[in-house]
Amino acid sequence: MLIEENKSLKKYNTFGIDHSARHFVTVFSITELEQILKDTRFEKKMILGGGSNLLLTKNVDALVIHLHIKGISIDFEDENTVFLKIMAGENWHELVQYCLSKDYGGIENLSLIPGNTGTAPIQNIGAYGVELKDVFVRCEAMSIKTQQIKTFTREECHFSYRDSIFKTREKGNFIITSVTLNLSKKNHNTTIAYGTIQDELDKMKIKNPTIQDISKAVIAIRQSKLPDPKILGNSGSFFKNPIITITQFNTFSAAHPDAPFYKVSEEEFKIPAGWLIEKSGFKGKRFGDAGVHEKQALVLVNYGNATGTEILALAQKIQKEVKNSFGIDIETEVNIL
Ligand code: EPU
C-alpha cells in the first residue's frame, strides 16, 4: 500500500477545496483496509468515500483512507427479485446505470446522485420520493477499533430523513464495506408522484414510463437545476429541509401562505430550505469565490478558489438570516471538517 504525505485532497472532494491530508492511502480490498486500520504508526484515521458530502476547512492531520473497494454480486435471486451486494467503493450513479442495463428497478429515482455506494446509507440518500431505506436490506461495516465485520439490518440502521445510526450512535465507529439492496426484476413498483417527475415525463410525452424513462426524467430535472461538481464545485444540498412542529407551521403559513411545504405527519411539516434561502435574498449571490447557486438556493458553490472557511462563513450568514426572517433553524447536511 502506497502511503503518501501531505497529499492535496482537491481531487477527492466535490467542492474542490484545496486542503491536504498529512498521510493518504487508497485501499483496494477488505484485507488492505484491515491491515491499515491495524497499523499503529498512524494514530488518527479518517475515511473518505466519494467526498461528495464534505466541506474541508483545514488540512487533515490524520491518515486519510480512500476506499476503492469494488465489486457487484448477486446475494439472492428469484423470478421477481434480486438482492444485489455492492462493495463500498462503487460509484453510486454507475451502480444506478448498471441496474438499469439489467432492468433492476428500485433506485432509478436516485439517478445522478454523486458519491459512492458505501456512504449512501450514512445520510440515507433520497430524491424524488425515494430514499435508500426503501430498497435497503443490510450493510456490512468494519469496526475501526476491532476490525470485526458487523452486519446492520435495515431496522438496526435507524434510517430517517437524511439520517442513520452512522451519523448518531455509531458515528465514527464503523466503515461501511458493502451494501445489499432489494431490487425488482419485473412489475417494477415505480414512484412518479413527486410533482416535477410527472411534469418531465409529460414533456417527454411518455404515458407508461419504464424505469429507464424515470431515470432520464430525473437526470433532466437534476441537470436543469443542480450544478455538475466537475464544472462547478459543490456538494449538493448544503442544508437539510427543516422539519417544524404543527404549532410553528400554523404561525409560519399564516405569515407566508405562498410557501411550499410537505406534511411529514399529523404533528410535523417540512419546509424547503431552498425557498427560505431564496426569500432571504441569497439565491445567485456571490461573495468572492463562494456563492449560492442561481437555480437552487440550497446548493452552495465554489467558483474556483474559495476556501472551506469562506464557504462555511457564507453558510453561517445564511443560517442567521433565515433565522431572523422566519424564526426557523436550518441545519447543514454536509459534514464539516
Ligand atoms: N425552492 C425555491 N427556491 C429554490 C429551491 C427550491 O423556492 O432556490 C422550492 C421549489 O420551488 C419547490 C421546493 O422548494 O417548491 C422544493 O424544491 P426541490 O424539488 O428542488 O427539492 P428540495 O427540497 O430543494 C430535496 C433534496 C434534494 C433532492 C430533491 C428532490 C434535501 C436537503 N434535498 O431538495 O437532494 O434532489 O429534494 O427530491 O432534502 C441532496 O441531498 O444533495 C439533494 C440534491
Short mmCIF file of C-alpha atoms and ligand atoms in Angstrom, two decimals:
data_model
loop_
_atom_site.label_atom_id
_atom_site.label_comp_id
_atom_site.label_asym_id
_atom_site.label_seq_id
_atom_site.Cartn_x
_atom_site.Cartn_y
_atom_site.Cartn_z
CA MET A 1 0.00 0.00 0.00
CA LEU A 2 1.35 3.39 -1.02
CA ILE A 3 1.25 5.92 1.80
CA GLU A 4 1.60 9.46 0.52
CA GLU A 5 2.47 12.50 2.64
CA ASN A 6 0.90 15.96 2.53
CA LYS A 7 -1.40 14.94 -0.30
CA SER A 8 -3.79 17.52 -1.73
CA LEU A 9 -7.43 16.46 -1.33
CA LYS A 10 -8.69 18.86 -4.04
CA LYS A 11 -9.50 15.98 -6.40
CA TYR A 12 -11.13 13.97 -3.62
CA ASN A 13 -13.90 16.38 -2.54
CA THR A 14 -16.61 17.57 -4.93
CA PHE A 15 -16.36 21.14 -3.53
CA GLY A 16 -12.82 21.17 -4.96
CA ILE A 17 -11.34 22.66 -1.79
CA ASP A 18 -7.56 22.54 -1.72
CA HIS A 19 -6.59 21.22 1.71
CA SER A 20 -4.19 18.38 2.25
CA ALA A 21 -4.00 15.15 4.23
CA ARG A 22 -0.99 14.55 6.49
CA HIS A 23 -0.99 10.97 5.16
CA PHE A 24 -3.12 9.39 2.44
CA VAL A 25 -3.69 5.83 1.29
CA THR A 26 -6.04 4.17 -1.19
CA VAL A 27 -7.29 0.72 -0.18
CA PHE A 28 -8.47 -1.77 -2.79
CA SER A 29 -9.66 -4.69 -0.62
CA ILE A 30 -11.12 -5.60 2.77
CA THR A 31 -7.76 -7.19 3.70
CA GLU A 32 -5.93 -3.93 2.94
CA LEU A 33 -8.48 -1.99 4.96
CA GLU A 34 -7.97 -4.31 7.93
CA GLN A 35 -4.18 -4.01 7.63
CA ILE A 36 -4.17 -0.22 7.54
CA LEU A 37 -6.57 0.07 10.48
CA LYS A 38 -4.23 -2.16 12.50
CA ASP A 39 -1.20 -0.03 11.56
CA THR A 40 -0.11 1.62 14.81
CA ARG A 41 2.12 4.19 13.04
CA PHE A 42 -0.98 6.26 12.39
CA GLU A 43 -2.95 7.24 15.43
CA LYS A 44 -5.67 9.29 13.76
CA LYS A 45 -7.52 7.90 10.77
CA MET A 46 -10.29 9.29 8.60
CA ILE A 47 -12.32 7.60 5.90
CA LEU A 48 -13.03 9.19 2.56
CA GLY A 49 -15.62 7.81 0.14
CA GLY A 50 -16.69 9.87 -2.85
CA GLY A 51 -16.06 13.16 -0.96
CA SER A 52 -19.45 14.44 -2.08
CA ASN A 53 -20.80 15.40 1.31
CA LEU A 54 -17.75 17.04 2.82
CA LEU A 55 -16.55 20.60 3.42
CA LEU A 56 -12.86 20.82 4.32
CA THR A 57 -12.00 23.93 6.34
CA LYS A 58 -8.45 22.89 7.27
CA ASN A 59 -5.68 20.41 6.48
CA VAL A 60 -6.46 16.96 7.82
CA ASP A 61 -3.93 15.91 10.47
CA ALA A 62 -4.61 12.20 10.08
CA LEU A 63 -4.19 9.25 7.76
CA VAL A 64 -6.94 9.66 5.18
CA ILE A 65 -8.10 6.27 3.90
CA HIS A 66 -9.65 6.42 0.46
CA LEU A 67 -11.95 3.43 -0.07
CA HIS A 68 -11.69 1.97 -3.54
CA ILE A 69 -13.15 -1.47 -2.88
CA LYS A 70 -15.13 -2.54 -5.96
CA GLY A 71 -17.46 -5.36 -6.92
CA ILE A 72 -21.14 -6.16 -7.52
CA SER A 73 -22.56 -9.64 -6.91
CA ILE A 74 -25.92 -11.35 -6.50
CA ASP A 75 -26.74 -12.48 -2.95
CA PHE A 76 -30.16 -13.95 -3.74
CA GLU A 77 -32.38 -14.07 -6.80
CA ASP A 78 -35.78 -15.42 -7.78
CA GLU A 79 -38.17 -14.70 -10.61
CA ASN A 80 -39.23 -11.31 -9.26
CA THR A 81 -36.43 -10.03 -7.06
CA VAL A 82 -32.70 -9.70 -6.83
CA PHE A 83 -30.63 -8.91 -3.73
CA LEU A 84 -27.59 -7.11 -5.06
CA LYS A 85 -24.47 -6.81 -2.90
CA ILE A 86 -22.40 -3.77 -3.82
CA MET A 87 -18.94 -3.04 -2.44
CA ALA A 88 -18.47 0.37 -0.83
CA GLY A 89 -16.18 1.92 -3.46
CA GLU A 90 -18.63 1.53 -6.34
CA ASN A 91 -19.74 4.92 -7.66
CA TRP A 92 -23.45 5.39 -6.92
CA HIS A 93 -24.58 6.69 -10.31
CA GLU A 94 -22.60 3.99 -12.17
CA LEU A 95 -24.47 1.47 -9.99
CA VAL A 96 -27.82 3.03 -10.99
CA GLN A 97 -26.81 2.76 -14.67
CA TYR A 98 -25.73 -0.86 -14.17
CA CYS A 99 -29.12 -1.69 -12.60
CA LEU A 100 -30.97 -0.01 -15.46
CA SER A 101 -28.95 -2.02 -18.01
CA LYS A 102 -30.07 -5.22 -16.23
CA ASP A 103 -33.62 -3.86 -15.79
CA TYR A 104 -33.39 -3.99 -11.98
CA GLY A 105 -35.84 -1.48 -10.51
CA GLY A 106 -35.85 0.50 -7.27
CA ILE A 107 -33.10 3.14 -7.48
CA GLU A 108 -33.95 4.88 -10.77
CA ASN A 109 -35.23 7.97 -8.87
CA LEU A 110 -31.80 8.20 -7.23
CA SER A 111 -30.03 8.77 -10.58
CA LEU A 112 -27.10 11.20 -10.76
CA ILE A 113 -26.53 11.49 -7.01
CA PRO A 114 -22.79 11.99 -6.55
CA GLY A 115 -20.74 9.87 -4.18
CA ASN A 116 -20.06 6.22 -3.51
CA THR A 117 -22.37 3.36 -2.52
CA GLY A 118 -20.68 2.84 0.85
CA THR A 119 -21.57 6.32 2.05
CA ALA A 120 -25.16 6.24 0.77
CA PRO A 121 -26.59 4.67 3.98
CA ILE A 122 -24.88 7.21 6.27
CA GLN A 123 -27.24 10.01 5.26
CA ASN A 124 -29.94 7.75 3.78
CA ILE A 125 -29.67 9.43 0.36
CA GLY A 126 -33.00 10.43 -1.10
CA ALA A 127 -34.54 12.21 -4.08
CA TYR A 128 -37.84 12.46 -5.94
CA GLY A 129 -39.91 10.44 -3.50
CA VAL A 130 -37.45 7.57 -2.90
CA GLU A 131 -34.92 7.06 -0.11
CA LEU A 132 -32.17 4.44 0.14
CA LYS A 133 -34.04 2.84 3.06
CA ASP A 134 -36.87 1.83 0.67
CA VAL A 135 -34.62 -0.75 -1.05
CA PHE A 136 -32.05 -1.38 1.67
CA VAL A 137 -31.63 -4.92 3.04
CA ARG A 138 -28.39 -4.78 5.03
CA CYS A 139 -24.88 -3.40 5.05
CA GLU A 140 -21.61 -4.78 6.32
CA ALA A 141 -19.29 -2.49 8.22
CA MET A 142 -15.84 -2.88 9.74
CA SER A 143 -15.29 -1.73 13.29
CA ILE A 144 -12.45 0.80 13.31
CA LYS A 145 -11.41 -0.39 16.78
CA THR A 146 -11.55 -4.19 16.41
CA GLN A 147 -11.62 -4.68 12.59
CA GLN A 148 -14.52 -7.12 13.07
CA ILE A 149 -17.18 -7.02 10.37
CA LYS A 150 -20.68 -6.40 11.67
CA THR A 151 -23.90 -6.69 9.66
CA PHE A 152 -26.53 -3.97 10.15
CA THR A 153 -30.10 -4.75 9.08
CA ARG A 154 -32.43 -2.01 7.90
CA GLU A 155 -34.01 -1.75 11.37
CA GLU A 156 -30.60 -1.55 13.03
CA CYS A 157 -29.62 1.38 10.80
CA HIS A 158 -32.43 3.57 12.27
CA PHE A 159 -32.97 5.40 8.99
CA SER A 160 -34.87 8.67 8.87
CA TYR A 161 -34.72 11.80 6.67
CA ARG A 162 -31.02 12.28 5.80
CA ASP A 163 -30.08 10.36 8.94
CA SER A 164 -28.97 6.94 10.24
CA ILE A 165 -27.20 5.29 13.16
CA PHE A 166 -23.90 6.05 11.36
CA LYS A 167 -24.49 9.77 11.93
CA THR A 168 -25.64 9.33 15.53
CA ARG A 169 -24.83 6.48 17.98
CA GLU A 170 -22.21 4.79 15.80
CA LYS A 171 -20.70 7.98 14.34
CA GLY A 172 -17.01 7.41 13.59
CA ASN A 173 -17.07 3.78 14.80
CA PHE A 174 -17.58 1.84 11.55
CA ILE A 175 -16.57 1.83 7.92
CA ILE A 176 -19.31 0.53 5.64
CA THR A 177 -17.73 -2.04 3.31
CA SER A 178 -20.77 -3.30 1.37
CA VAL A 179 -24.46 -2.56 0.90
CA THR A 180 -27.16 -5.07 -0.15
CA LEU A 181 -30.25 -3.77 -1.96
CA ASN A 182 -33.58 -5.43 -2.75
CA LEU A 183 -34.42 -4.66 -6.38
CA SER A 184 -37.28 -5.76 -8.62
CA LYS A 185 -36.77 -7.73 -11.83
CA LYS A 186 -40.27 -7.19 -13.20
CA ASN A 187 -43.56 -5.40 -12.39
CA HIS A 188 -41.48 -2.52 -11.09
CA ASN A 189 -43.15 -0.51 -8.38
CA THR A 190 -42.29 2.95 -9.73
CA THR A 191 -42.62 6.29 -7.90
CA ILE A 192 -43.63 9.17 -10.13
CA ALA A 193 -45.97 11.01 -7.80
CA TYR A 194 -43.29 13.60 -6.99
CA GLY A 195 -44.61 16.59 -9.00
CA THR A 196 -41.68 17.52 -11.20
CA ILE A 197 -41.13 13.93 -12.42
CA GLN A 198 -44.66 13.74 -13.81
CA ASP A 199 -44.18 17.15 -15.50
CA GLU A 200 -40.92 16.00 -17.06
CA LEU A 201 -42.49 12.73 -18.32
CA ASP A 202 -45.36 14.75 -19.82
CA LYS A 203 -42.77 16.92 -21.56
CA MET A 204 -41.13 13.75 -22.89
CA LYS A 205 -44.65 12.59 -23.98
CA ILE A 206 -44.31 9.33 -22.03
CA LYS A 207 -47.51 7.78 -20.67
CA ASN A 208 -46.35 4.45 -19.21
CA PRO A 209 -42.80 5.14 -18.10
CA THR A 210 -40.19 2.40 -17.77
CA ILE A 211 -37.56 2.64 -15.04
CA GLN A 212 -35.17 3.85 -17.76
CA ASP A 213 -37.60 6.68 -18.65
CA ILE A 214 -37.88 7.70 -15.00
CA SER A 215 -34.11 7.82 -14.72
CA LYS A 216 -33.94 10.02 -17.83
CA ALA A 217 -36.57 12.37 -16.35
CA VAL A 218 -34.69 12.59 -13.03
CA ILE A 219 -31.41 13.27 -14.84
CA ALA A 220 -33.05 16.03 -16.90
CA ILE A 221 -34.50 17.67 -13.76
CA ARG A 222 -31.25 17.44 -11.83
CA GLN A 223 -29.19 18.77 -14.73
CA SER A 224 -31.57 21.72 -15.10
CA LYS A 225 -31.09 22.93 -11.52
CA LEU A 226 -28.15 21.22 -9.85
CA PRO A 227 -24.59 22.19 -10.86
CA ASP A 228 -22.24 19.44 -12.10
CA PRO A 229 -19.44 19.19 -9.50
CA LYS A 230 -16.96 18.51 -12.31
CA ILE A 231 -17.68 22.00 -13.64
CA LEU A 232 -18.66 23.96 -10.51
CA GLY A 233 -17.53 22.70 -7.11
CA ASN A 234 -20.47 21.87 -4.81
CA SER A 235 -21.78 19.22 -2.55
CA GLY A 236 -25.47 19.04 -3.47
CA SER A 237 -27.88 20.30 -0.83
CA PHE A 238 -25.77 22.09 1.75
CA PHE A 239 -28.64 22.23 4.25
CA LYS A 240 -31.40 19.83 5.27
CA ASN A 241 -35.00 20.87 4.79
CA PRO A 242 -36.15 21.86 8.30
CA ILE A 243 -38.95 19.94 9.98
CA ILE A 244 -41.14 22.11 12.20
CA THR A 245 -43.99 21.36 14.61
CA ILE A 246 -47.62 21.99 13.68
CA THR A 247 -47.73 24.97 16.07
CA GLN A 248 -44.72 26.59 14.37
CA PHE A 249 -46.17 25.66 10.99
CA ASN A 250 -49.52 27.36 11.65
CA THR A 251 -47.81 30.65 12.51
CA PHE A 252 -45.39 30.29 9.58
CA SER A 253 -48.03 29.50 6.94
CA ALA A 254 -50.34 32.29 8.13
CA ALA A 255 -47.49 34.76 7.55
CA HIS A 256 -46.30 33.07 4.30
CA PRO A 257 -49.30 31.48 2.59
CA ASP A 258 -47.31 31.07 -0.65
CA ALA A 259 -44.58 28.91 0.95
CA PRO A 260 -44.30 25.31 -0.30
CA PHE A 261 -44.40 22.55 2.36
CA TYR A 262 -44.67 18.77 2.77
CA LYS A 263 -46.69 17.15 5.52
CA VAL A 264 -44.44 14.68 7.37
CA SER A 265 -47.02 13.54 9.95
CA GLU A 266 -50.03 14.98 11.80
CA GLU A 267 -47.57 16.80 14.04
CA GLU A 268 -44.75 17.78 11.67
CA PHE A 269 -44.21 19.72 8.44
CA LYS A 270 -41.13 20.03 6.25
CA ILE A 271 -40.32 23.39 4.64
CA PRO A 272 -37.93 23.56 1.65
CA ALA A 273 -34.77 25.30 2.85
CA GLY A 274 -34.21 26.43 -0.77
CA TRP A 275 -37.36 28.57 -0.56
CA LEU A 276 -36.36 30.06 2.82
CA ILE A 277 -32.88 30.91 1.49
CA GLU A 278 -34.24 32.38 -1.74
CA LYS A 279 -36.71 34.56 0.20
CA SER A 280 -33.86 35.70 2.45
CA GLY A 281 -32.24 37.16 -0.68
CA PHE A 282 -29.31 34.80 -1.22
CA LYS A 283 -30.19 32.99 -4.42
CA GLY A 284 -27.48 33.54 -7.07
CA LYS A 285 -25.43 35.77 -4.72
CA ARG A 286 -21.65 35.55 -4.87
CA PHE A 287 -19.17 36.52 -2.15
CA GLY A 288 -15.66 36.21 -3.65
CA ASP A 289 -15.48 32.67 -4.97
CA ALA A 290 -18.14 31.33 -2.57
CA GLY A 291 -21.72 31.52 -3.77
CA VAL A 292 -25.32 30.37 -3.68
CA HIS A 293 -26.35 28.56 -6.86
CA GLU A 294 -28.52 30.66 -9.19
CA LYS A 295 -31.01 27.85 -9.90
CA GLN A 296 -31.25 26.10 -6.50
CA ALA A 297 -30.60 28.14 -3.35
CA LEU A 298 -29.97 25.01 -1.27
CA VAL A 299 -26.68 24.45 -3.06
CA LEU A 300 -23.54 26.39 -2.16
CA VAL A 301 -20.87 26.56 -4.86
CA ASN A 302 -17.15 27.16 -5.22
CA TYR A 303 -16.49 29.36 -8.25
CA GLY A 304 -12.83 28.36 -8.25
CA ASN A 305 -10.64 29.23 -5.33
CA ALA A 306 -13.00 29.59 -2.37
CA THR A 307 -11.62 28.23 0.88
CA GLY A 308 -13.67 25.95 3.09
CA THR A 309 -13.71 28.72 5.69
CA GLU A 310 -15.27 31.14 3.19
CA ILE A 311 -17.98 28.63 2.26
CA LEU A 312 -18.63 27.96 5.96
CA ALA A 313 -18.85 31.71 6.69
CA LEU A 314 -21.44 32.05 3.90
CA ALA A 315 -23.40 29.08 5.30
CA GLN A 316 -23.46 30.69 8.75
CA LYS A 317 -24.57 34.04 7.32
CA ILE A 318 -27.45 32.24 5.55
CA GLN A 319 -28.45 30.36 8.73
CA LYS A 320 -28.54 33.65 10.66
CA GLU A 321 -30.62 35.47 8.01
CA VAL A 322 -33.12 32.60 7.70
CA LYS A 323 -33.49 32.54 11.49
CA ASN A 324 -34.01 36.34 11.57
CA SER A 325 -36.53 36.30 8.73
CA PHE A 326 -38.53 33.17 9.59
CA GLY A 327 -37.53 32.08 13.11
CA ILE A 328 -36.51 28.71 11.64
CA ASP A 329 -33.15 26.97 12.21
CA ILE A 330 -31.65 25.25 9.18
CA GLU A 331 -29.06 22.56 9.82
CA THR A 332 -26.21 21.65 7.49
CA GLU A 333 -26.44 18.35 5.65
CA VAL A 334 -22.77 18.38 4.66
CA ASN A 335 -20.08 17.14 7.09
CA ILE A 336 -17.79 19.99 8.05
CA LEU A 337 -14.22 19.13 8.90
N1 EPU B 1 -37.39 26.15 -3.98
C1 EPU B 1 -37.34 27.51 -4.05
N2 EPU B 1 -36.13 28.11 -4.32
C2 EPU B 1 -35.01 27.41 -4.53
C3 EPU B 1 -35.05 26.00 -4.42
C4 EPU B 1 -36.26 25.39 -4.15
O1 EPU B 1 -38.35 28.20 -3.89
O2 EPU B 1 -33.97 28.02 -4.79
C5 EPU B 1 -38.68 25.48 -3.75
C6 EPU B 1 -39.15 24.83 -5.06
O3 EPU B 1 -39.86 25.72 -5.86
C7 EPU B 1 -40.03 23.71 -4.56
C8 EPU B 1 -39.39 23.32 -3.26
O4 EPU B 1 -38.56 24.41 -2.86
O5 EPU B 1 -41.33 24.16 -4.31
C9 EPU B 1 -38.62 22.03 -3.33
O6 EPU B 1 -37.56 22.13 -4.25
P1 EPU B 1 -36.88 20.84 -4.95
O7 EPU B 1 -37.91 19.95 -5.54
O8 EPU B 1 -35.78 21.33 -5.82
O9 EPU B 1 -36.31 19.99 -3.76
P2 EPU B 1 -35.55 20.38 -2.40
O10 EPU B 1 -36.49 20.16 -1.26
O11 EPU B 1 -34.93 21.73 -2.54
C10 EPU B 1 -34.70 17.95 -1.92
C11 EPU B 1 -33.41 17.23 -1.64
C12 EPU B 1 -32.59 17.05 -2.91
C13 EPU B 1 -33.43 16.23 -3.89
C14 EPU B 1 -34.77 16.97 -4.14
C15 EPU B 1 -35.71 16.17 -4.99
C16 EPU B 1 -32.84 17.81 0.66
C17 EPU B 1 -31.93 18.55 1.56
N3 EPU B 1 -32.63 17.98 -0.66
O12 EPU B 1 -34.39 19.25 -2.38
O13 EPU B 1 -31.43 16.31 -2.59
O14 EPU B 1 -32.74 16.04 -5.11
O15 EPU B 1 -35.45 17.21 -2.88
O16 EPU B 1 -36.22 15.10 -4.24
O17 EPU B 1 -33.73 17.09 1.12
C18 EPU B 1 -29.13 16.45 -1.97
O18 EPU B 1 -29.43 15.93 -0.91
O19 EPU B 1 -27.94 16.78 -2.24
C19 EPU B 1 -30.17 16.75 -2.95
C20 EPU B 1 -29.92 17.41 -4.08
#
